Structure formats: structure tokens, C-alpha cells
Coordinates of C-alpha atoms in Angstrom, one line a residue:
Chain A
X1 CA 113.3 65.2 110.4
X2 CA 109.6 65.7 110.9
X3 CA 107.6 69.2 109.8
X4 CA 105.1 69.2 112.7
X5 CA 105.3 67.9 115.7
X6 CA 103.0 68.3 118.8
X7 CA 105.2 67.0 122.0
X8 CA 101.9 66.3 124.2
X9 CA 100.2 68.8 123.6
X10 CA 97.9 69.3 126.3
X11 CA 94.4 72.5 126.0
X12 CA 91.9 73.6 127.9
X13 CA 89.3 76.2 129.0
X14 CA 88.0 77.6 132.3
X15 CA 84.1 78.4 131.6
X16 CA 82.6 80.6 134.2
X17 CA 79.4 78.7 135.1
X18 CA 76.6 80.3 137.2
X19 CA 78.1 78.2 140.1
X20 CA 81.5 76.9 139.6
X21 CA 84.4 77.0 137.6
X22 CA 84.5 74.8 134.9
X23 CA 87.4 73.2 133.5
X24 CA 87.1 71.6 130.0
X25 CA 89.8 69.0 129.2
X26 CA 89.9 69.7 125.4
X27 CA 92.9 68.1 124.5
X28 CA 94.7 66.2 127.0
X29 CA 98.5 65.1 126.3
X30 CA 98.5 65.2 122.7
X31 CA 101.6 63.3 120.6
X32 CA 101.9 63.1 116.9
X33 CA 104.1 64.3 114.7
X34 CA 103.8 64.9 110.2
X35 CA 106.5 64.1 107.3
X36 CA 106.2 66.8 104.5
X37 CA 104.4 66.0 102.4
X38 CA 102.8 64.2 104.2
X39 CA 98.2 63.6 103.5
X40 CA 96.8 63.0 106.8
X41 CA 93.8 62.5 108.0
X42 CA 92.3 63.5 111.7
X43 CA 89.1 61.5 112.6
X44 CA 86.6 61.9 115.3
X45 CA 82.9 62.5 116.2
X46 CA 82.2 66.0 117.6
X47 CA 83.8 67.7 120.9
X48 CA 86.9 65.0 120.5
X49 CA 89.6 68.4 119.7
X50 CA 90.3 68.0 116.5
X51 CA 88.8 71.4 115.6
X52 CA 90.9 72.9 119.1
X53 CA 93.7 70.6 117.4
X54 CA 92.8 71.7 113.9
X55 CA 94.6 75.9 115.0
X56 CA 97.1 74.7 117.1
X57 CA 98.9 73.7 114.4
X58 CA 98.6 77.7 113.1
X59 CA 99.1 79.3 116.1
X60 CA 95.4 80.5 116.2
X61 CA 95.0 78.7 119.5
X62 CA 98.8 78.2 121.7
X63 CA 98.8 75.2 124.2
X64 CA 98.4 75.3 127.4
X65 CA 100.9 72.5 128.1
X66 CA 103.0 71.0 126.0
X67 CA 104.2 72.7 122.5
X68 CA 104.0 72.4 119.2
X69 CA 106.8 72.5 116.7
X70 CA 105.5 73.6 112.6
X71 CA 109.0 73.9 110.8
X72 CA 111.4 74.8 113.7
X73 CA 109.3 77.2 114.8
X74 CA 107.8 76.8 118.0
X75 CA 104.3 78.2 118.1
X76 CA 104.3 80.6 121.5
X77 CA 106.9 81.9 119.6
X78 CA 105.0 86.0 119.2
X79 CA 107.9 87.0 116.4
X80 CA 107.0 84.3 114.4
X81 CA 103.8 84.3 114.5
X82 CA 103.0 85.2 110.2
X83 CA 106.0 83.0 109.7
X84 CA 103.8 79.9 111.1
X85 CA 100.9 81.3 109.5
X86 CA 102.3 81.9 106.0
X87 CA 103.8 77.9 105.7
X88 CA 100.2 76.9 107.7
X89 CA 97.6 77.8 105.8
X90 CA 94.5 77.0 107.6
X91 CA 91.0 76.5 105.7
X92 CA 87.7 76.7 107.5
X93 CA 84.4 75.0 107.4
X94 CA 82.1 77.9 105.5
X95 CA 83.2 79.0 102.4
X96 CA 80.7 81.9 102.7
X97 CA 82.2 83.7 105.9
X98 CA 86.1 83.3 104.5
X99 CA 86.0 85.5 101.9
X100 CA 87.0 88.6 102.3
X101 CA 86.1 90.6 99.4
X102 CA 84.1 90.7 96.3
X103 CA 85.8 90.0 93.7
X104 CA 87.5 86.2 93.9
X105 CA 92.2 87.8 92.0
X106 CA 91.5 90.4 95.1
X107 CA 89.8 87.5 97.9
X108 CA 93.4 85.7 97.0
X109 CA 95.7 88.2 97.1
X110 CA 94.1 89.2 100.0
X111 CA 96.9 87.3 101.9
X112 CA 100.1 88.3 100.3
X113 CA 99.2 91.8 100.8
X114 CA 99.1 91.4 103.6
X115 CA 102.5 89.0 103.9
X116 CA 103.7 92.7 102.2
X117 CA 104.6 91.1 98.8
X118 CA 105.5 93.4 96.2
X119 CA 102.2 93.7 93.7
X120 CA 104.0 92.0 90.5
X121 CA 104.2 89.2 92.5
X122 CA 100.5 89.0 94.7
X123 CA 100.3 88.8 90.9
X124 CA 101.8 86.3 89.8
X125 CA 100.8 84.7 93.1
X126 CA 97.1 85.3 92.0
X127 CA 97.3 83.8 89.1
X128 CA 99.3 80.6 90.2
X129 CA 96.8 79.9 92.7
X130 CA 93.7 80.2 91.0
X131 CA 95.3 77.6 88.0
X132 CA 96.5 75.4 90.8
X133 CA 92.2 75.4 91.9
X134 CA 91.1 75.4 88.4
X135 CA 89.3 78.8 89.0
X136 CA 91.1 80.3 87.0
X137 CA 88.6 81.1 84.5
X138 CA 86.5 82.6 87.2
X139 CA 88.7 85.1 88.2
X140 CA 87.1 88.9 87.3
X141 CA 83.8 86.9 89.4
X142 CA 82.3 87.9 92.3
X143 CA 82.5 84.8 95.0
X144 CA 78.8 85.5 96.3
X145 CA 77.1 83.4 93.0
X146 CA 79.5 80.4 93.3
X147 CA 78.5 77.4 94.2
X148 CA 79.7 76.5 97.5
X149 CA 81.9 74.2 96.2
X150 CA 83.8 76.3 94.0
X151 CA 84.2 79.0 96.9
X152 CA 85.8 76.3 99.0
X153 CA 88.2 76.1 96.0
X154 CA 88.4 80.1 95.8
X155 CA 89.3 80.0 100.0
X156 CA 92.2 77.1 99.2
X157 CA 93.1 79.5 96.3
X158 CA 93.9 81.8 98.8
X159 CA 95.2 80.3 101.6
X160 CA 97.8 78.3 98.3
X161 CA 99.1 82.2 97.5
X162 CA 101.1 82.8 100.6
X163 CA 102.4 79.7 99.8
X164 CA 102.4 77.2 102.3
X165 CA 104.2 73.9 103.1
X166 CA 101.2 72.6 104.4
X167 CA 97.8 73.5 104.5
X168 CA 95.4 72.4 106.9
X169 CA 91.1 71.7 106.5
X170 CA 89.2 72.0 108.8
X171 CA 85.7 70.2 107.3
X172 CA 85.8 71.4 103.9
X173 CA 83.3 69.9 102.7
X174 CA 80.3 69.8 105.5
X175 CA 78.8 72.0 104.2
X176 CA 79.2 71.2 100.1
X177 CA 76.5 69.3 97.7
X178 CA 78.4 65.6 96.5
X179 CA 79.6 67.8 93.2
X180 CA 80.9 70.2 95.6
X181 CA 82.8 67.6 98.0
X182 CA 84.2 66.3 94.4
X183 CA 86.1 69.5 93.6
X184 CA 87.2 69.7 96.8
X185 CA 88.2 66.5 97.6
X186 CA 90.0 66.3 93.7
X187 CA 91.9 69.9 94.7
X188 CA 92.8 68.7 98.2
X189 CA 94.3 65.7 96.5
X190 CA 95.9 67.3 93.3
X191 CA 97.6 70.1 95.6
X192 CA 99.4 66.6 98.0
X193 CA 100.7 65.2 94.6
X194 CA 101.4 67.8 92.1
X195 CA 102.5 70.6 94.5
X196 CA 104.2 68.3 97.2
X197 CA 102.0 70.6 99.8
X198 CA 101.6 68.7 103.3
X199 CA 97.6 68.2 104.2
X200 CA 95.8 67.3 106.8
X201 CA 92.6 66.7 105.6
X202 CA 89.3 66.9 109.3
X203 CA 86.3 65.2 108.2
X204 CA 83.5 63.4 108.9
X205 CA 83.3 62.2 105.9
X206 CA 85.1 57.8 105.7
X207 CA 85.5 57.6 102.1
X208 CA 87.1 60.5 102.6
X209 CA 89.4 59.7 104.7
X210 CA 90.0 56.6 103.1
X211 CA 92.4 58.5 100.6
X212 CA 94.3 59.5 103.0
X213 CA 98.1 58.7 103.8
X214 CA 97.6 57.9 107.0
X215 CA 94.6 58.4 109.5
X216 CA 94.4 59.6 113.0
X217 CA 91.6 58.4 115.2
X218 CA 90.8 61.2 118.3
X219 CA 88.9 60.6 121.7
X220 CA 88.4 63.0 123.8
X221 CA 90.7 64.8 122.9
X222 CA 93.6 61.9 122.5
X223 CA 94.6 59.9 120.3
X224 CA 93.0 56.3 119.7
X225 CA 94.0 55.0 117.2
X226 CA 96.2 55.7 114.1
X227 CA 97.5 54.2 110.5
X228 CA 97.3 53.1 106.7
X229 CA 93.3 53.7 106.7
X230 CA 93.6 49.6 105.9
X231 CA 94.6 49.7 109.3
X232 CA 92.3 52.1 110.4
X233 CA 89.3 50.6 109.4
X234 CA 90.3 46.5 109.3
X235 CA 89.7 47.5 113.5
X236 CA 86.1 47.2 113.0
X237 CA 84.9 46.7 116.3
X238 CA 86.7 48.8 117.8
X239 CA 85.9 52.1 115.6
X240 CA 82.8 50.8 115.4
X241 CA 82.3 50.9 119.4
X242 CA 83.3 54.7 119.5
X243 CA 80.2 56.1 117.0
X244 CA 82.1 56.1 114.5
X245 CA 81.1 54.9 111.1
X246 CA 83.8 53.1 108.4
X247 CA 83.3 52.8 104.7
X248 CA 80.4 51.5 103.3
X249 CA 82.1 49.2 101.6
X250 CA 84.9 48.2 104.9
X251 CA 81.5 47.1 106.5
X252 CA 79.6 44.7 104.3
X253 CA 82.6 42.6 104.4
X254 CA 83.3 43.3 107.7
X255 CA 80.1 42.1 108.2
X256 CA 80.0 38.4 105.4
X257 CA 83.1 37.8 107.4
X258 CA 81.7 37.7 110.7
X259 CA 78.7 35.5 109.4
X260 CA 81.9 32.9 108.0
X261 CA 82.3 33.9 104.6
X262 CA 85.8 34.4 102.9
X263 CA 86.6 37.3 102.5
X264 CA 90.3 37.6 102.8
X265 CA 90.8 42.2 102.7
X266 CA 89.0 44.1 104.0
X267 CA 88.3 46.5 101.2
X268 CA 87.7 50.3 101.5
X269 CA 86.1 51.3 98.8
X270 CA 83.8 50.5 96.3
X271 CA 85.9 49.1 93.5
X272 CA 88.3 47.0 95.9
X273 CA 84.8 45.9 97.1
X274 CA 83.2 44.7 93.9
X275 CA 86.7 43.1 93.0
X276 CA 86.0 41.1 96.0
X277 CA 82.5 39.7 96.0
X278 CA 83.4 38.3 92.9
X279 CA 86.2 36.8 93.9
X280 CA 84.0 35.3 96.7
X281 CA 81.5 34.1 94.2
X282 CA 83.7 32.9 91.5
Chain B
X1 CA 64.5 92.7 97.0
X2 CA 68.2 92.2 95.3
X3 CA 67.9 94.2 91.6
X4 CA 68.6 97.8 93.3
X5 CA 70.3 99.1 90.2
X6 CA 71.0 102.4 92.1
X7 CA 74.8 101.4 93.4
X8 CA 74.9 98.1 91.0
X9 CA 78.4 97.4 89.6
X10 CA 77.9 97.1 85.9
X11 CA 80.9 96.0 84.8
X12 CA 82.1 97.4 80.2
X13 CA 84.6 98.8 78.8
X14 CA 84.4 102.2 78.5
X15 CA 86.9 105.5 78.8
X16 CA 84.7 105.7 82.1
X17 CA 84.7 102.6 82.6
X18 CA 89.0 102.4 82.6
X19 CA 88.9 106.3 84.3
X20 CA 91.1 105.7 87.5
X21 CA 88.2 105.7 90.9
X22 CA 89.9 108.3 92.7
X23 CA 89.6 110.6 89.4
X24 CA 86.3 109.9 88.9
X25 CA 85.3 110.6 93.3
X26 CA 87.4 113.9 92.6
X27 CA 85.2 114.5 89.7
X28 CA 81.9 113.3 91.1
X29 CA 82.1 115.9 93.8
X30 CA 83.3 118.7 92.6
X31 CA 80.8 118.0 89.7
X32 CA 77.7 117.9 92.0
X33 CA 79.2 121.0 94.1
X34 CA 79.2 122.8 90.2
X35 CA 75.1 121.6 89.9
X36 CA 74.7 123.9 93.1
X37 CA 77.5 126.6 92.0
X38 CA 74.6 127.1 88.8
X39 CA 72.4 130.7 89.1
X40 CA 71.2 130.5 85.9
X41 CA 70.0 128.8 82.6
X42 CA 73.2 128.8 80.7
X43 CA 75.1 127.7 83.1
X44 CA 72.8 125.2 84.3
X45 CA 72.9 123.7 80.5
X46 CA 76.7 122.8 81.7
X47 CA 76.2 120.2 84.1
X48 CA 72.4 119.2 82.6
X49 CA 74.8 118.8 79.0
X50 CA 77.7 117.0 81.6
X51 CA 74.9 114.5 82.8
X52 CA 74.2 113.5 79.0
X53 CA 77.9 113.0 77.8
X54 CA 78.2 110.8 81.0
X55 CA 76.0 108.8 80.2
X56 CA 76.4 108.8 76.2
X57 CA 80.6 107.9 77.4
X58 CA 79.8 104.6 80.5
X59 CA 77.9 102.8 77.5
X60 CA 74.9 101.9 79.8
X61 CA 72.3 101.4 78.7
X62 CA 69.1 104.5 78.7
X63 CA 67.4 101.2 80.7
X64 CA 69.4 101.0 83.9
X65 CA 69.4 104.6 84.5
X66 CA 65.6 104.6 84.2
X67 CA 66.1 102.2 87.7
X68 CA 68.6 104.1 89.8
X69 CA 65.7 107.9 89.0
X70 CA 63.0 105.6 89.7
X71 CA 64.1 105.0 93.1
X72 CA 64.3 108.7 93.7
X73 CA 61.6 109.6 92.0
X74 CA 58.9 110.1 95.1
X75 CA 61.9 112.3 95.4
X76 CA 62.0 114.2 92.6
X77 CA 58.2 115.3 92.4
X78 CA 57.7 115.9 95.9
X79 CA 60.3 119.3 96.7
X80 CA 59.4 120.0 92.5
X81 CA 55.6 119.9 93.3
X82 CA 57.3 122.0 97.7
X83 CA 59.0 124.0 95.3
X84 CA 56.7 125.0 92.7
X85 CA 54.1 126.7 95.4
X86 CA 57.0 128.5 97.9
X87 CA 58.8 131.9 96.0
X88 CA 57.6 135.2 95.1
X89 CA 57.6 137.3 92.4
X90 CA 54.7 137.0 89.4
X91 CA 51.7 134.9 90.7
X92 CA 51.0 133.2 87.1
X93 CA 49.1 130.5 87.5
X94 CA 46.4 131.4 91.3
X95 CA 43.7 128.1 92.9
X96 CA 42.3 129.1 95.7
X97 CA 44.8 129.9 98.7
X98 CA 47.0 128.4 95.7
X99 CA 48.8 130.4 94.2
X100 CA 52.0 129.7 91.4
X101 CA 54.8 132.5 90.8
X102 CA 57.1 132.8 88.0
X103 CA 60.5 132.1 89.8
X104 CA 58.7 129.4 91.7
X105 CA 58.6 127.9 89.1
X106 CA 61.9 128.0 88.1
X107 CA 62.8 127.5 91.7
X108 CA 61.1 123.7 90.8
X109 CA 63.1 123.3 87.5
X110 CA 66.4 124.1 89.1
X111 CA 66.2 121.9 91.3
X112 CA 65.0 119.0 89.5
X113 CA 67.5 119.2 87.0
X114 CA 69.9 119.7 89.6
X115 CA 69.0 116.0 91.3
X116 CA 68.9 115.0 88.3
X117 CA 72.5 115.6 86.9
X118 CA 72.8 114.6 90.8
X119 CA 72.3 110.6 90.0
X120 CA 72.7 110.1 87.0
X121 CA 76.5 111.6 87.9
X122 CA 76.7 109.3 90.6
X123 CA 74.6 106.6 89.1
X124 CA 77.0 106.9 86.8
X125 CA 80.6 106.5 89.1
X126 CA 78.8 103.1 90.7
X127 CA 77.6 101.7 87.5
X128 CA 81.3 101.9 86.0
X129 CA 82.8 101.5 89.6
X130 CA 83.4 98.4 91.6
X131 CA 83.1 98.3 94.6
X132 CA 86.7 97.6 95.9
X133 CA 87.8 100.4 93.6
X134 CA 85.8 102.6 94.9
X135 CA 86.9 101.5 98.7
X136 CA 90.2 101.2 97.2
X137 CA 90.3 104.9 95.9
X138 CA 88.4 105.7 99.6
X139 CA 91.8 104.8 101.1
X140 CA 93.4 106.5 99.9
X141 CA 92.3 109.0 99.2
X142 CA 91.9 109.6 103.0
X143 CA 95.5 108.2 103.6
X144 CA 96.7 112.6 104.6
X145 CA 94.1 112.2 107.0
X146 CA 95.7 109.8 108.6
X147 CA 98.0 113.0 110.2
X148 CA 94.3 112.8 112.3
X149 CA 94.5 109.5 113.7
X150 CA 91.7 109.1 110.7
X151 CA 92.1 105.3 110.3
X152 CA 92.0 105.4 106.6
X153 CA 93.2 101.2 106.9
X154 CA 90.3 99.8 108.7
X155 CA 87.4 102.2 107.3
X156 CA 87.8 100.6 104.0
X157 CA 88.6 97.7 105.2
X158 CA 85.2 97.3 106.9
X159 CA 83.2 98.7 104.0
X160 CA 85.1 96.3 101.8
X161 CA 83.7 93.4 104.2
X162 CA 80.5 95.4 103.9
X163 CA 80.5 95.2 100.9
X164 CA 81.1 91.8 100.1
X165 CA 77.8 90.5 102.8
X166 CA 75.4 91.7 101.7
X167 CA 74.1 89.3 99.0
X168 CA 75.3 86.6 101.2
X169 CA 73.6 88.2 104.5
X170 CA 70.0 89.4 101.5
X171 CA 70.2 85.9 100.4
X172 CA 69.8 84.4 103.8
X173 CA 67.8 87.5 105.2
X174 CA 64.7 85.4 102.5
X175 CA 66.3 82.1 104.1
X176 CA 65.5 82.9 107.0
X177 CA 61.9 84.3 105.9
X178 CA 61.0 81.2 104.8
X179 CA 61.7 79.4 107.6
X180 CA 59.6 81.6 109.1
X181 CA 56.6 81.6 106.9
X182 CA 56.9 77.6 107.0
X183 CA 56.6 78.3 111.2
X184 CA 53.7 79.9 110.1
X185 CA 54.3 83.2 110.7
X186 CA 52.7 85.6 109.0
X187 CA 54.2 89.4 107.4
X188 CA 52.1 90.2 105.1
X189 CA 48.9 91.1 106.9
X190 CA 48.6 94.1 109.3
X191 CA 49.5 97.6 110.1
X192 CA 52.5 99.1 109.6
X193 CA 52.9 98.2 113.5
X194 CA 52.3 94.4 113.5
X195 CA 54.3 94.1 110.5
X196 CA 57.9 96.2 111.7
X197 CA 56.4 93.6 114.9
X198 CA 56.1 90.8 112.8
X199 CA 59.9 91.5 111.1
X200 CA 61.9 90.6 114.3
X201 CA 61.6 87.1 114.2
X202 CA 63.4 87.3 111.0
X203 CA 65.7 90.1 112.5
X204 CA 67.6 87.8 115.4
X205 CA 68.1 84.6 113.7
X206 CA 69.7 87.5 111.0
X207 CA 71.0 89.5 113.6
X208 CA 73.2 85.9 115.4
X209 CA 74.5 84.4 112.3
X210 CA 75.7 87.8 111.1
X211 CA 77.7 87.6 114.3
X212 CA 78.6 84.1 113.7
X213 CA 79.6 85.1 111.0
X214 CA 81.9 87.9 112.3
X215 CA 83.6 85.6 114.1
X216 CA 84.7 83.1 111.3
X217 CA 85.4 85.5 109.1
X218 CA 87.6 87.3 112.1
X219 CA 89.7 83.7 112.2
X220 CA 89.9 84.1 109.1
X221 CA 91.9 86.5 108.4
X222 CA 94.3 86.0 111.6
X223 CA 95.0 82.6 109.2
X224 CA 96.1 85.2 106.4
X225 CA 97.4 87.3 108.2
X226 CA 96.5 89.5 108.3
X227 CA 97.5 92.3 111.4
X228 CA 95.8 95.6 110.2
X229 CA 97.8 98.2 107.7
X230 CA 100.9 98.7 108.7
X231 CA 103.3 97.5 106.6
X232 CA 100.9 95.5 103.8
X233 CA 101.3 96.2 100.6
X234 CA 98.4 96.3 97.5
X235 CA 98.1 94.3 94.4
X236 CA 96.4 96.7 92.3
X237 CA 98.8 100.1 92.1
X238 CA 96.1 103.2 90.9
X239 CA 98.5 105.5 88.4
X240 CA 97.3 108.3 86.6
X241 CA 97.0 107.9 82.7
X242 CA 96.3 110.4 80.5
X243 CA 93.6 110.2 79.8
X244 CA 93.2 110.3 84.0
X245 CA 94.8 113.6 83.6
X246 CA 92.9 115.4 80.1
X247 CA 89.5 114.5 82.3
X248 CA 91.2 116.6 84.5
X249 CA 91.8 119.0 82.3
X250 CA 88.8 119.0 80.8
X251 CA 87.0 119.2 83.8
X252 CA 88.6 122.6 84.4
X253 CA 87.7 124.5 81.9
X254 CA 83.7 123.3 82.6
X255 CA 84.4 124.4 86.0
X256 CA 85.2 128.4 84.5
X257 CA 82.7 127.8 81.8
X258 CA 80.4 127.8 84.5
X259 CA 81.6 130.6 86.6
X260 CA 82.2 132.4 83.4
X261 CA 78.0 132.0 82.8
X262 CA 76.8 132.8 86.1
X263 CA 79.3 136.0 86.3
X264 CA 78.4 137.2 82.8
X265 CA 75.8 135.9 82.2
X266 CA 71.9 138.4 84.0
X267 CA 70.5 136.5 86.5
X268 CA 67.0 135.5 85.9
X269 CA 64.0 136.2 87.7
X270 CA 64.6 133.8 91.0

């Protein structure tokens, strides 16, 4: 059985403009399923509804039409709202705006404290969450003295302390420098591989998307295409026509292929690209 | 702007650091009341000695204390000067229409010592107690106010968040100021009014971003199942230890000493 299933989801809100009533159709009859332990990546350019979709996974937003079922619970069930939110955690873009307390470990304790967990258990959860993101030695630090990547890892740890089965990350690396991005990506992949946590990553960076098991490309509130990174990125022309990028390595080989160079398999990252080109020039 | 010594937490392992924050808060309030209930030099010496004891016990360098005192130095000087010229009694020194009387000198000394004690004691509290511990202690101490429908938890939460965002917003202010300067804004010249006006282009973006942050934070808190103080547990539980009871007992003794001094030692002329 699928862990999260989205069935015919539509979401729109009306904004009262100066003259008339506008209805913004953000998500339009979208269906998808997520398996337990999967690493799913959602791509799409600004305003395609991917952040709105993310907020549907943990009942921050409720569907206008259709339904979202998380671990057997429908998100519109208000009584189970906290069960849903502790099952699916959401990490936002700006790490600064997600941290509540002025000491790292107290911030991480915030989630479990809200769930009413006994103090001794909170302590254990906080310690293990900090170790999971490799920030244990920073537990007594003040968040504002940490780097962006570290802050974002603390935000992730704050979610992990609630022991979720799934973490949704809404452009977690958008505000970070390359090193911070690497740290966060390493943490995410580690959580997925070692702790078996389902990851739904929303991103702009194609090199991050490559690491996922499955990619969903969104366009105007609908799914444009989906599949493994290979399946998605080999459709270079489709992706390009929707003003999205493919990884550089893919693009180079795609262009070479077009000019008649014999390339058998389109690579997704630099290492593969090197191999492919070596093969060609041999 | 960022090295304001007053109200800054300096981590350490001294006895005072280890005291229960609730006890520290209660003791501070008692201490402040006490300092203003001293009516002769013998009684006044008690809080002064205590202040020195606090400084020694907290194991925080005198430099830090000096820094925190620098901020209020002006207030001390002004109040003591004002007090110096105000009061009746035997004239000690006369300069034109200004006359200094012996009771005025006494008054001035009392005021200076009291303010000094007050600053040292409250600095000791903030130096040795983390802001989170402080708000925590406040929340727990104010719990009885729930009877009067005071939203104790909400107040404590607001304080926690405010403390958390002070450095973030300061950093932001610096950034915006630099950005506006880069666009040619002039913030250093002109009179007070002009300079105050030139702060508007800094304040408006600052407010906007603070509101944006607040919205984000509210959502992040909702994502982490925040639903007010009901059914919430705390990771750190506060339990009174023997050193806390001891410090209370010791303080009780101090109070009695001061009261005894106040009653049995002849009042100095005031």
C-alpha cells in the first residue's frame, strides 16, 4: 500500500482584486502516490504549485477538491492533524525563520515538547536527532552563530525529533552556499538510506534531483512527466521547452548527440559524463 | 551595536550558574527590595558586601561588570549630582546659590550605592542565566496567575521568540543599513531630526522582513505541532537542589540582619 496518496487534488484560492474576483488555480486535478522509504524529488519552475503541494502533505493546507491520504489518515480529518504532522515533517526554505529557541538543543526539543512526550524521552530523541544530522557537538550553541547549512540541519533535526516517517523539504538549499548545500544534501541522503525515512525534496537544482529515486516535474499545477532521473532527464527537449534545466553533463552529451556524435547512454553527472566521453574519443 | 554587555549570558560552571533560575529570580527581586530598605550605613553595607560576594561567586571577570556599568554610568552621575544639591541640613559647602548639605551628601552616597548594587545583582543574574532559562523560570513562577486568566505560556513563548530573533534582526538591520548606504543614503550627518528621518528607509524594510519572518515562523511552528501550552511537556525539568534551599536560608538571614540594623542602629542624619 502506498504511504502517501494524493487523489485528484485541486487547490485554488480566490483573491479579491480591485475589480473582480480572481480564482487562482494552483493545483489542478493532480494524483500521485509515494511509497514508504522512497526518495522523491519534485521539480518545476516558480509558481507551478510545488510549494503548495508540499503544504498539502502535512495538512498545513487542505484540498479544495480531492483528497490527500497520509499513512491511512485523510488530511482533512482535523482530529488527527497532529498525528499527520508528526508523521510528515515539513522543512522550509529559510533556516533562520524556522528555529524557535535560542539554544540548539532546546529548539530541537520544541516538536516533542508540543507532542507531550515525557522529559526523559525528549532528551533521548534530541540527542539521537542531533547525532543523525552530525550536529551533536553544537547542542549548546546559539543558532544565530551557526552557518546556513548548519542551521538548516538543525531545522531538519527539529523535525526528526518528532520521529516522522517522511520529511518534506521545500527548497531547503535555496538560501545556502555550495558547502551548505552539500551538507544538507548529505544529511538528506543519509536519512533516507540509513534511517529509511521517506524524503520528498522540492528543489531548483538539477544536480540534487539526480540523487532521487523518482522525479516528478510539475507544470501549472499538474504533473508534466515523472520517472527515474534517467527517464526524466533524457527527455531534454521536453524539459527545456518548459524553461527548466537538465544537469550540465546531460546537456553537453545531448547537444553532442544532436550533432551526430555517437553517444549510447545520456549521463546524469560529471563522473558518468567523463566515462561516456572517454568511450567516444577512444 | 552587538556588544551590549548588559543582559548578556556568559556560560560557566560557577555556583551561581548552577542555581535554579527560579530561585535566582526570586532572590534578585528580594535583593532589590532590600537595597531600598536600608536606612543607615551599617544596613547599606550588607547589600554592598553581598554584591561583591555575587561578583566573586559568579566567577565572571570584573571587566564584564564594568562594561555593564558603563551603560548606566550617566544615570548614576546625574542622579548623584541632583541629589547632592537637594536636601536640608547643615551646609557643608556653598557656591553661589548652590549649597551642599551633609544630608544631601548622605543621600547621594545612598543612591549611588543602591544603583550600583542593583546593576551588579541584575547583571549577575543575566550573566549566569541563559535567556531560555530565564523565560522558563518566569513562566513557572507566573503559573499561579493563570487563575486570573493571564496567558502565562503565550507570554513566555513570545519572550523566547523575541530573544531568539534579537541577533537575527540586528544582523538584518546592519545589512539593510549597508544596502541603503550603497544606494547613497546618508545616515551620519545632520541634526537629530534629520538623522531620525534617515532611519525610515531602514525601518520600513526591517518591519516588512520581520512580518515575513513571523509568518514563516508561525508555519514552521505549526509544522512542529505547536498548539499552545496545553498538553505540552518540557525537556528540562527544574528541581530544587540543596544549594537552592541553602541560598534561600542564607538570604533569610541577610534579610533579618538588615532589619535588625535598620531598627537598632541609630539613624544617620538624612
